[in-house]
PDB file of C-alpha atoms in Angstrom:
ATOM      1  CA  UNK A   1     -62.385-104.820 -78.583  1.00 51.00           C
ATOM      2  CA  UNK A   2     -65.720-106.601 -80.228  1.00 48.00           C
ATOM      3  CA  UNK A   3     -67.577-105.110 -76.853  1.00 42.00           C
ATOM      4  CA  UNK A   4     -65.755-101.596 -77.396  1.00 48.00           C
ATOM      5  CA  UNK A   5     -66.775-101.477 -81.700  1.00 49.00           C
ATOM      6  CA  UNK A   6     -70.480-103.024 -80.617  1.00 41.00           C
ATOM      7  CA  UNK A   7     -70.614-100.509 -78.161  1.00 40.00           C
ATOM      8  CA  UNK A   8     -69.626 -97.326 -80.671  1.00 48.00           C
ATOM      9  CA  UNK A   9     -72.637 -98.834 -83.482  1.00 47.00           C
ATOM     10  CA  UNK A  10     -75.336 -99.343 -80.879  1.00 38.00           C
ATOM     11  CA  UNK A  11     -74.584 -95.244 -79.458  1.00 42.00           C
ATOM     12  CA  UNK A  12     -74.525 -94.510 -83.720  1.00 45.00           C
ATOM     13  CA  UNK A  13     -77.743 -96.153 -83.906  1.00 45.00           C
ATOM     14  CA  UNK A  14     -79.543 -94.627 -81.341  1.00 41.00           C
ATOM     15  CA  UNK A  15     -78.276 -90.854 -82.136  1.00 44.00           C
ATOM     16  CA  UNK A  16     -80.317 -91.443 -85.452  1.00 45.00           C
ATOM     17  CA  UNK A  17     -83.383 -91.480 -83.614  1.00 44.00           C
ATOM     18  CA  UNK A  18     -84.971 -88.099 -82.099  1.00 42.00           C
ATOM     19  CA  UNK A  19     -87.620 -86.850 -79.611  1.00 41.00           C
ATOM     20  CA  UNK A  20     -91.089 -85.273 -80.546  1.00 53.00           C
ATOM     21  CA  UNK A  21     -91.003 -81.375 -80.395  1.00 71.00           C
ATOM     22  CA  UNK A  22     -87.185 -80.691 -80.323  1.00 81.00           C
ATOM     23  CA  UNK A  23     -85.905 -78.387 -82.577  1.00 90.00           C
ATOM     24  CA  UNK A  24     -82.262 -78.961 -84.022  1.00 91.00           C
ATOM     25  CA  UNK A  25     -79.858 -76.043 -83.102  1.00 94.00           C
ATOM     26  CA  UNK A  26     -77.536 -75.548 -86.835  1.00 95.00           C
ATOM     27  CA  UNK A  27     -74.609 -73.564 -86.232  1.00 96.00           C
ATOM     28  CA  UNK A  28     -71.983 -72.883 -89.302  1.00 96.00           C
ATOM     29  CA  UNK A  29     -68.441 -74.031 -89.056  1.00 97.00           C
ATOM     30  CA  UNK A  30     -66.384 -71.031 -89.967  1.00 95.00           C
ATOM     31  CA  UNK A  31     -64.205 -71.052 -93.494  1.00 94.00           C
ATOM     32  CA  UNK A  32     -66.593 -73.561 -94.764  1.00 96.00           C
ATOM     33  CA  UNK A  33     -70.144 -74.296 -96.328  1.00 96.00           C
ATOM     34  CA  UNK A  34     -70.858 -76.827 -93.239  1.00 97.00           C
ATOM     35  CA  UNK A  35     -72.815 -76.536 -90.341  1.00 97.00           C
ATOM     36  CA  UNK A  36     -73.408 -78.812 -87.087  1.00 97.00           C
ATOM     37  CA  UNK A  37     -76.625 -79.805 -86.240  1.00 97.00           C
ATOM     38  CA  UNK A  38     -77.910 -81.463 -83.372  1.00 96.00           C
ATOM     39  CA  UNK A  39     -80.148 -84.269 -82.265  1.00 95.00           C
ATOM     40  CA  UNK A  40     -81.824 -85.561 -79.624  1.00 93.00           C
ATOM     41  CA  UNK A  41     -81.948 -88.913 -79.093  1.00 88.00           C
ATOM     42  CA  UNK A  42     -85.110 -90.835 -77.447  1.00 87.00           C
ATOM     43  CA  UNK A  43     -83.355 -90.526 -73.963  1.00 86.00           C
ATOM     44  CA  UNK A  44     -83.201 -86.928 -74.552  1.00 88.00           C
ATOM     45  CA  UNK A  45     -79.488 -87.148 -74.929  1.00 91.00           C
ATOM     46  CA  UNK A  46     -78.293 -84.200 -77.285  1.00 94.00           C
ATOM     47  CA  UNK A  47     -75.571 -85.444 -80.289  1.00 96.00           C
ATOM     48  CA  UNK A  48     -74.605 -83.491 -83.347  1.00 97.00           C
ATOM     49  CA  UNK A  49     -73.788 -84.714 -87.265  1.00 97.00           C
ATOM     50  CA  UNK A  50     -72.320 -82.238 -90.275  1.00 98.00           C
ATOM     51  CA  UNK A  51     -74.422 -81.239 -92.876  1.00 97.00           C
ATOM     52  CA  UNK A  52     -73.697 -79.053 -95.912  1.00 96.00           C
ATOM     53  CA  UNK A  53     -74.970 -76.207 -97.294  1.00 94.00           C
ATOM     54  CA  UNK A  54     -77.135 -78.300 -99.562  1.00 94.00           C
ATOM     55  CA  UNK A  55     -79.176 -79.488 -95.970  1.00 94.00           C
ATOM     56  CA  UNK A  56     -77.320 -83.015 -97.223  1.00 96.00           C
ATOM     57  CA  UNK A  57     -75.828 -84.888 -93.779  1.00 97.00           C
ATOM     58  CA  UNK A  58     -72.243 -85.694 -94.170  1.00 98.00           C
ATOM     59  CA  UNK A  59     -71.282 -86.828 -90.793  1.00 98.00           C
ATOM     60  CA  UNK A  60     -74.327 -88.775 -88.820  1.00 96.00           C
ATOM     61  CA  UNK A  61     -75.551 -87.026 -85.407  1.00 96.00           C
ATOM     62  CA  UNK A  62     -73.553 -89.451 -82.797  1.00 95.00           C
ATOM     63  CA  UNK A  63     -71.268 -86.671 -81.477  1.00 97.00           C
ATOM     64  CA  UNK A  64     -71.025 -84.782 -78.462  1.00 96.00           C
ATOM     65  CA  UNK A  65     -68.663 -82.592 -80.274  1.00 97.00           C
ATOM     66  CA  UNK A  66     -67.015 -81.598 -83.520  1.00 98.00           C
ATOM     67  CA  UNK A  67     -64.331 -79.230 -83.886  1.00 97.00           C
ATOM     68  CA  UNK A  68     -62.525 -77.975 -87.188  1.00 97.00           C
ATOM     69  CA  UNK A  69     -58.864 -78.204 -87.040  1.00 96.00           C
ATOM     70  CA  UNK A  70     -56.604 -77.756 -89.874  1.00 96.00           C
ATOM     71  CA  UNK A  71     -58.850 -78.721 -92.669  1.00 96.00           C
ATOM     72  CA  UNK A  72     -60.051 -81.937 -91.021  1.00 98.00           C
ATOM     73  CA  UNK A  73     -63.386 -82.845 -88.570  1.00 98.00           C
ATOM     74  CA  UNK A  74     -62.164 -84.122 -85.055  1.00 98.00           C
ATOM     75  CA  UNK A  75     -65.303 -85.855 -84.296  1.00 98.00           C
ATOM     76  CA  UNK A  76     -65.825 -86.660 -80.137  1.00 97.00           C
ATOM     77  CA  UNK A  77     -67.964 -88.921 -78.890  1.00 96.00           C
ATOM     78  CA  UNK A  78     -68.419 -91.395 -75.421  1.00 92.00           C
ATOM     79  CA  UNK A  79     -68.340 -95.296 -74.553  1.00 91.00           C
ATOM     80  CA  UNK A  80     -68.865 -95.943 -71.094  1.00 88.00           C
ATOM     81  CA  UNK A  81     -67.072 -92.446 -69.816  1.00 87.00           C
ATOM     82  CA  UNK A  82     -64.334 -92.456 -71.803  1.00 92.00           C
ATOM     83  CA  UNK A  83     -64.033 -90.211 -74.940  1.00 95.00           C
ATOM     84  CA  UNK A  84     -63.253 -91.360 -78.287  1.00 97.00           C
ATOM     85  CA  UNK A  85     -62.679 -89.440 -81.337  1.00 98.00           C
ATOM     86  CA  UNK A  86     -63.239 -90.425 -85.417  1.00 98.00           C
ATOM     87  CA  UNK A  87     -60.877 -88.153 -87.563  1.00 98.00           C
ATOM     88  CA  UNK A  88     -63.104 -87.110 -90.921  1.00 98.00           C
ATOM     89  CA  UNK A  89     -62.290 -85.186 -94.030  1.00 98.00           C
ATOM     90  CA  UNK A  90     -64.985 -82.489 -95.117  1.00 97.00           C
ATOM     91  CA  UNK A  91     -66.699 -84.849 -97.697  1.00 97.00           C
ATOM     92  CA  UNK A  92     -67.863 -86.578 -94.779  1.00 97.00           C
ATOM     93  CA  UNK A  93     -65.531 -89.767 -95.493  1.00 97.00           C
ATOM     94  CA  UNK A  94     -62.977 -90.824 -92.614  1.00 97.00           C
ATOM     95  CA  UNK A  95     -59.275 -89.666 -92.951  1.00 97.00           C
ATOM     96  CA  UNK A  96     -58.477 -92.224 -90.462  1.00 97.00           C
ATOM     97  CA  UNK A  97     -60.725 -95.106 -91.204  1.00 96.00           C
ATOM     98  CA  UNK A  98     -60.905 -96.380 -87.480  1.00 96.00           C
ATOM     99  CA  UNK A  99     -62.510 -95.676 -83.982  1.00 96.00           C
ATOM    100  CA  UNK A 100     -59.563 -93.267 -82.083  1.00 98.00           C
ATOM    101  CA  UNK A 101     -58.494 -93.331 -78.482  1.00 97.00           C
ATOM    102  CA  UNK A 102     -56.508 -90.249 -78.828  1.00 97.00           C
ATOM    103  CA  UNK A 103     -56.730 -87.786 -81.733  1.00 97.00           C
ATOM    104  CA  UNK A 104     -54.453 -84.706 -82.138  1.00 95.00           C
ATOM    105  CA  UNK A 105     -52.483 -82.040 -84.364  1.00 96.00           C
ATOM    106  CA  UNK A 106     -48.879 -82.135 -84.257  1.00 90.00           C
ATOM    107  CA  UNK A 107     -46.899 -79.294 -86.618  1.00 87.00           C
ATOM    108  CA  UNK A 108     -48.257 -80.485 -90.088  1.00 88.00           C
ATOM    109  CA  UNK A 109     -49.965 -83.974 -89.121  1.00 92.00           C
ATOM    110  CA  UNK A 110     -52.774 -85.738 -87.113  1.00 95.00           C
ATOM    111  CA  UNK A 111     -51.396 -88.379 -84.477  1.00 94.00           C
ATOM    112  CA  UNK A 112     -54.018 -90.792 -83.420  1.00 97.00           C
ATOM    113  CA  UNK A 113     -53.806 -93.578 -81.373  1.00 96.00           C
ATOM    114  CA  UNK A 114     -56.073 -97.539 -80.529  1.00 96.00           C
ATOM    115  CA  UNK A 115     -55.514-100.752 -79.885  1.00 94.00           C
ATOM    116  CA  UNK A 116     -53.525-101.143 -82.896  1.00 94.00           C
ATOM    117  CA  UNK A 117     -51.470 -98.704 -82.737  1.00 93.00           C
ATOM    118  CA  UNK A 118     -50.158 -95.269 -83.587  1.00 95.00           C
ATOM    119  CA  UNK A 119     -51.639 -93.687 -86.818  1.00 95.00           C
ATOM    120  CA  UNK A 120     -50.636 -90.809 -88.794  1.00 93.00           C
ATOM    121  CA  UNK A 121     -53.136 -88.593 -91.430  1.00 94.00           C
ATOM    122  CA  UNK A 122     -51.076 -85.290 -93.347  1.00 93.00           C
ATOM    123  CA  UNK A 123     -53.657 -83.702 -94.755  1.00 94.00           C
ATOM    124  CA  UNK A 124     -51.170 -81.722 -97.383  1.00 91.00           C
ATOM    125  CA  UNK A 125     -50.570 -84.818 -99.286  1.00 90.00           C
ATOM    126  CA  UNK A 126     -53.922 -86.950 -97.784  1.00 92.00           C
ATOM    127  CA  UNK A 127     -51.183 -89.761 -96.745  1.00 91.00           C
ATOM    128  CA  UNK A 128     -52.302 -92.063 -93.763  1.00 92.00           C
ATOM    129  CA  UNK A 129     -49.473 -94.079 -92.200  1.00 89.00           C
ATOM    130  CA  UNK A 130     -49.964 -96.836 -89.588  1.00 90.00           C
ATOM    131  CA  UNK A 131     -50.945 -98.895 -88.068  1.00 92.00           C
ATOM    132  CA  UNK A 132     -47.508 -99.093 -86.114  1.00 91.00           C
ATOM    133  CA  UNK A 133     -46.308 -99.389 -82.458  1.00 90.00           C
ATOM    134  CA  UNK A 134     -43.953 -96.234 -82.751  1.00 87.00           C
ATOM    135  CA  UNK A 135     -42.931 -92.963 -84.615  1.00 87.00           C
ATOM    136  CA  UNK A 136     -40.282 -90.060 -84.461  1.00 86.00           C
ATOM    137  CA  UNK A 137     -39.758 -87.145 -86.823  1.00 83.00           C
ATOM    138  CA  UNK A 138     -36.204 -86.111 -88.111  1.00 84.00           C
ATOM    139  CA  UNK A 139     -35.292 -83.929 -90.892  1.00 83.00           C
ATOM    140  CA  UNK A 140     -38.727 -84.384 -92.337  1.00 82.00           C
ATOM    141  CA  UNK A 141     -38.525 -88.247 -92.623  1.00 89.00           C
ATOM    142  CA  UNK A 142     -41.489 -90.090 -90.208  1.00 89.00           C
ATOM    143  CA  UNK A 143     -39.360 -93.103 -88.910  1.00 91.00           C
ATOM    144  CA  UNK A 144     -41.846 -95.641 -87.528  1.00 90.00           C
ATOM    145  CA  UNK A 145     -41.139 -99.641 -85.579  1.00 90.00           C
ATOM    146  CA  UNK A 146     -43.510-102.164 -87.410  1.00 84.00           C
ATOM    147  CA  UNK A 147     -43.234-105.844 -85.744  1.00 81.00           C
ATOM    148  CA  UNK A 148     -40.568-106.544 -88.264  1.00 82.00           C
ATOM    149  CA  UNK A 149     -38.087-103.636 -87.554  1.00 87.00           C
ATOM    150  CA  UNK A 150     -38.589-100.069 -88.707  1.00 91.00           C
ATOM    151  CA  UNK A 151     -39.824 -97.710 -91.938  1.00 91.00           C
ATOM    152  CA  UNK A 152     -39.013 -94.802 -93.265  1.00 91.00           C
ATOM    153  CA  UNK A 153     -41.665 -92.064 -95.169  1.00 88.00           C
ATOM    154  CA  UNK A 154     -42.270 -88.971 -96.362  1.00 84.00           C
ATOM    155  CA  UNK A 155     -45.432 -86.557 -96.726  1.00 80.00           C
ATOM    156  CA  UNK A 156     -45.613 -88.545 -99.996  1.00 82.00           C
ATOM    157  CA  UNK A 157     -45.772 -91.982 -99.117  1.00 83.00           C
ATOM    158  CA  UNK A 158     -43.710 -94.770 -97.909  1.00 87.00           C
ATOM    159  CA  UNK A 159     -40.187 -94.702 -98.954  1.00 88.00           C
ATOM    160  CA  UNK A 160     -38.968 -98.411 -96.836  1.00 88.00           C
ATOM    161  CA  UNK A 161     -40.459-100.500 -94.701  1.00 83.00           C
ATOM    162  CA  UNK A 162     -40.012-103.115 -92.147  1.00 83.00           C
ATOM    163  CA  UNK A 163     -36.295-103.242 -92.384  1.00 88.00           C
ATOM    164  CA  UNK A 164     -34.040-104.559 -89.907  1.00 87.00           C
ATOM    165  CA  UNK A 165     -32.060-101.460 -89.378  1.00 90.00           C
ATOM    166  CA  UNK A 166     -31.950 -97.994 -91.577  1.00 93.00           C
ATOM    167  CA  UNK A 167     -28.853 -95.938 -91.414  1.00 94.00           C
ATOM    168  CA  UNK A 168     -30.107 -91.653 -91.846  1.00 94.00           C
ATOM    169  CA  UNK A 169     -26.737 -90.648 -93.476  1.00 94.00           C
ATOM    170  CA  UNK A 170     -26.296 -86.517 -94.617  1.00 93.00           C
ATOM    171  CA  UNK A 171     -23.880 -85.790 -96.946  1.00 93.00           C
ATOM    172  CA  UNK A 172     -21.780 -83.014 -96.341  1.00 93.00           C
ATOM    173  CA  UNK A 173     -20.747 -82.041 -99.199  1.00 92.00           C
ATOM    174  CA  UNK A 174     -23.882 -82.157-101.473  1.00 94.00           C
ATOM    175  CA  UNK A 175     -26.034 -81.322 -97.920  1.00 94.00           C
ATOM    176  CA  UNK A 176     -28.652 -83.785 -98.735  1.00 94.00           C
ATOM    177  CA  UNK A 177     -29.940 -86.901 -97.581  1.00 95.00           C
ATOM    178  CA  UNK A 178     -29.158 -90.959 -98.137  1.00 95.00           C
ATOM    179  CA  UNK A 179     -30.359 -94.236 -96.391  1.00 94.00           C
ATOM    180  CA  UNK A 180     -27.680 -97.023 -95.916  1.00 94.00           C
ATOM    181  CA  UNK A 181     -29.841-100.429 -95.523  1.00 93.00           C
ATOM    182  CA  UNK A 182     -28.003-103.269 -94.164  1.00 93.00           C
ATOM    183  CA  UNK A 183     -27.765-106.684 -96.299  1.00 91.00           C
ATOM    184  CA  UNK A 184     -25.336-109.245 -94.730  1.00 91.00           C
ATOM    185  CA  UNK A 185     -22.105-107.999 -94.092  1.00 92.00           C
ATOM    186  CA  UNK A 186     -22.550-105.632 -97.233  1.00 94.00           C
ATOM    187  CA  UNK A 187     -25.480-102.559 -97.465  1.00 95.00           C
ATOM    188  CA  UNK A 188     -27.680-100.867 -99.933  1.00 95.00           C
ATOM    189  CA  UNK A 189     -27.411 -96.905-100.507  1.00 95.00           C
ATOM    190  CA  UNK A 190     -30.663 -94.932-101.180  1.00 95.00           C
ATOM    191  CA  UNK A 191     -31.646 -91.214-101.912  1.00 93.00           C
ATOM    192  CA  UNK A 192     -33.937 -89.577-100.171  1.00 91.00           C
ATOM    193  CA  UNK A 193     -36.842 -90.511-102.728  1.00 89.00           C
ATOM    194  CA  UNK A 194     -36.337 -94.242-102.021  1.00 90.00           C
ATOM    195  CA  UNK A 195     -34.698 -94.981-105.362  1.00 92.00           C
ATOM    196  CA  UNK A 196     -31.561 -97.611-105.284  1.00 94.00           C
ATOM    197  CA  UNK A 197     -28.092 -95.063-105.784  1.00 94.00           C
ATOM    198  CA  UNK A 198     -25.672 -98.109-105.237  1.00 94.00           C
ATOM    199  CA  UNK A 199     -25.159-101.308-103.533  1.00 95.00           C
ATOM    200  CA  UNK A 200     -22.064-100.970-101.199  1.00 95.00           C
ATOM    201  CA  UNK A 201     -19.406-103.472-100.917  1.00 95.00           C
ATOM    202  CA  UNK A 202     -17.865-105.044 -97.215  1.00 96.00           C
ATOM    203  CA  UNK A 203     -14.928-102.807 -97.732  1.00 95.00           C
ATOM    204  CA  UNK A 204     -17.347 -99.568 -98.415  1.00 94.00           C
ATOM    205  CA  UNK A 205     -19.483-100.261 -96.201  1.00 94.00           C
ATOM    206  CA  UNK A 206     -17.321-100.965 -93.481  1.00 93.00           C
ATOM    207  CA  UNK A 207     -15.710 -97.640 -94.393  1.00 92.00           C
ATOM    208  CA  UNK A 208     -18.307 -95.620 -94.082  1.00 92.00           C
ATOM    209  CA  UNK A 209     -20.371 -97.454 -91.107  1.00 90.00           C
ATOM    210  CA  UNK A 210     -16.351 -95.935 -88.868  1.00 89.00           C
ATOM    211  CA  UNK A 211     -16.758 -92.499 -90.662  1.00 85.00           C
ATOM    212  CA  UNK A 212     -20.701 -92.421 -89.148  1.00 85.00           C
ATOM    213  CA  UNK A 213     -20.919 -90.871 -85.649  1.00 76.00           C
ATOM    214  CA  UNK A 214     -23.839 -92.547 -84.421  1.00 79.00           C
ATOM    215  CA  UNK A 215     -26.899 -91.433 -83.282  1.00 83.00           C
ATOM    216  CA  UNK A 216     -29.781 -94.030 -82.332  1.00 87.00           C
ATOM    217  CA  UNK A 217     -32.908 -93.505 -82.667  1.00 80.00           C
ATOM    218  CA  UNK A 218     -36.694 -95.782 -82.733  1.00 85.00           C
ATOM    219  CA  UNK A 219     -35.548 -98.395 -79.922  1.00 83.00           C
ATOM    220  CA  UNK A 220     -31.847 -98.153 -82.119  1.00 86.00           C
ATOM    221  CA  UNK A 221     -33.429 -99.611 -85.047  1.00 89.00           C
ATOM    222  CA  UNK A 222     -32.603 -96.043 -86.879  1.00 91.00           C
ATOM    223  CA  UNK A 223     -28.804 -94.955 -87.036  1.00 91.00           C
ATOM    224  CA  UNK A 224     -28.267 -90.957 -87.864  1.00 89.00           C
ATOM    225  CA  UNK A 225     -24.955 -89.654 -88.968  1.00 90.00           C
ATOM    226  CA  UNK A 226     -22.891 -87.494 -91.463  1.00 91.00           C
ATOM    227  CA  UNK A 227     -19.943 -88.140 -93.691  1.00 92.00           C
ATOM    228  CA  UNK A 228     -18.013 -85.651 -95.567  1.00 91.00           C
ATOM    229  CA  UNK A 229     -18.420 -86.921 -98.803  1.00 91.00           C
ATOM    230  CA  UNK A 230     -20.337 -90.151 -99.868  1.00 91.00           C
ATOM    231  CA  UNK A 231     -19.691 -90.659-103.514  1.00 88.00           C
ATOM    232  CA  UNK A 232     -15.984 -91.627-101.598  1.00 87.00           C
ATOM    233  CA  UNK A 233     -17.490 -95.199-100.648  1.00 89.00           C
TER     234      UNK A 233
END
């Protein structure tokens, strides 16, 4: 990894410098005030920054290439043969503040992937989650495994994290969501903001875990179900 980062700051180095006589090639990126431009470096290799419409450079020229996609810079670069990507917002600052094996656009959020992990950037709400080893999506509620057990968020932020086991319930009657989270032999109920509704006895508890028809999910550290009516436990 110290080979892989030393690597990516000697290539961001280098791009800096350029070759007598070559004239940089500045080509607008459409629906903004930006524009590439390119570079080349002293072994005549060819790399491209972000500059705006002031002529001030936003992103540094170390990129082979720099595509606009959904509001957000997916900036490409190589190490060795192997492309790597840096995610950036338009100000020039990172929305993902690390080096990216994998870098993509899934329905309303950037997955991204390294070493560490999986990350994930929504640029509605300019929420980064991660790093963690795992994520799903269901009913708009990013489930993701941490080393301690598993989390639950929305666009908005983190709702809980690293518990043991979170129970997804829908309630029927009301058709919105709660999350059971298991304490002992007993459980803690909470809307779908996060905020505490009740904590649940054994008996409740017990009741509703046998009216749940189970669905696992996250390596079965998330439990889906519905009941008809939860203000019954």
């Amino acid at each position: 990894m110290k080979n892989f980062l030393k690597i990516a700051m000697i290539l961001a180095m280098v791009a800096f410098a350029t070759s007598c006589g070559y004239k940089s090639e500045i080509t607008p990126i459409p629906g903004t005030d930006l524009s590439t431009f390119t570079v080349q470096t002293q072994d005549e290799k060819i790399v491209m920054g972000v500059m705006n419409s002031a002529g001030v450079r936003l992103i540094p020229p170390a990129y082979s290439a720099i595509t606009l996609q959904s509001g957000c810079l997916i900036a490409q670069y190589e190490v060795a043969g192997q492309k790597l990507y840096n995610l950036f917002l338009q100000d020039g600052n990172k929305a993902i503040d690390e080096n990216l094996l994998t870098c993509e656009w899934i329905t309303d959020h950037f997955r991204a992937t390294n070493s560490k992990g999986e990350f994930l950037y929504y640029p509605e709400t300019e929420k980064t989650f991660g790093p963690h080893k795992f994520s799903v999506k269901m009913e708009n509620f990013i489930f993701y495994q941490t080393e301690k057990g598993a989390g639950v968020a929305n666009k908005s932020g983190i709702i809980m994290s690293e518990q043991t086991e979170i129970y997804l319930i829908k309630d029927q009657k009301s058709n919105t969501y709660f999350f059971a989270v298991p304490n002992g032999k007993k459980a803690v109920l909470y809307d779908a903001s996060g905020k505490e509704v009740k904590k649940l006895s054994q008996w409740s508890w017990t009741q509703l875990q046998k009216k749940i028809k189970k669905d696992f999910l996250l390596n079965r550290l998330v439990i889906s179900g519905e009941v008809p009516n939860i203000k019954a436990f």
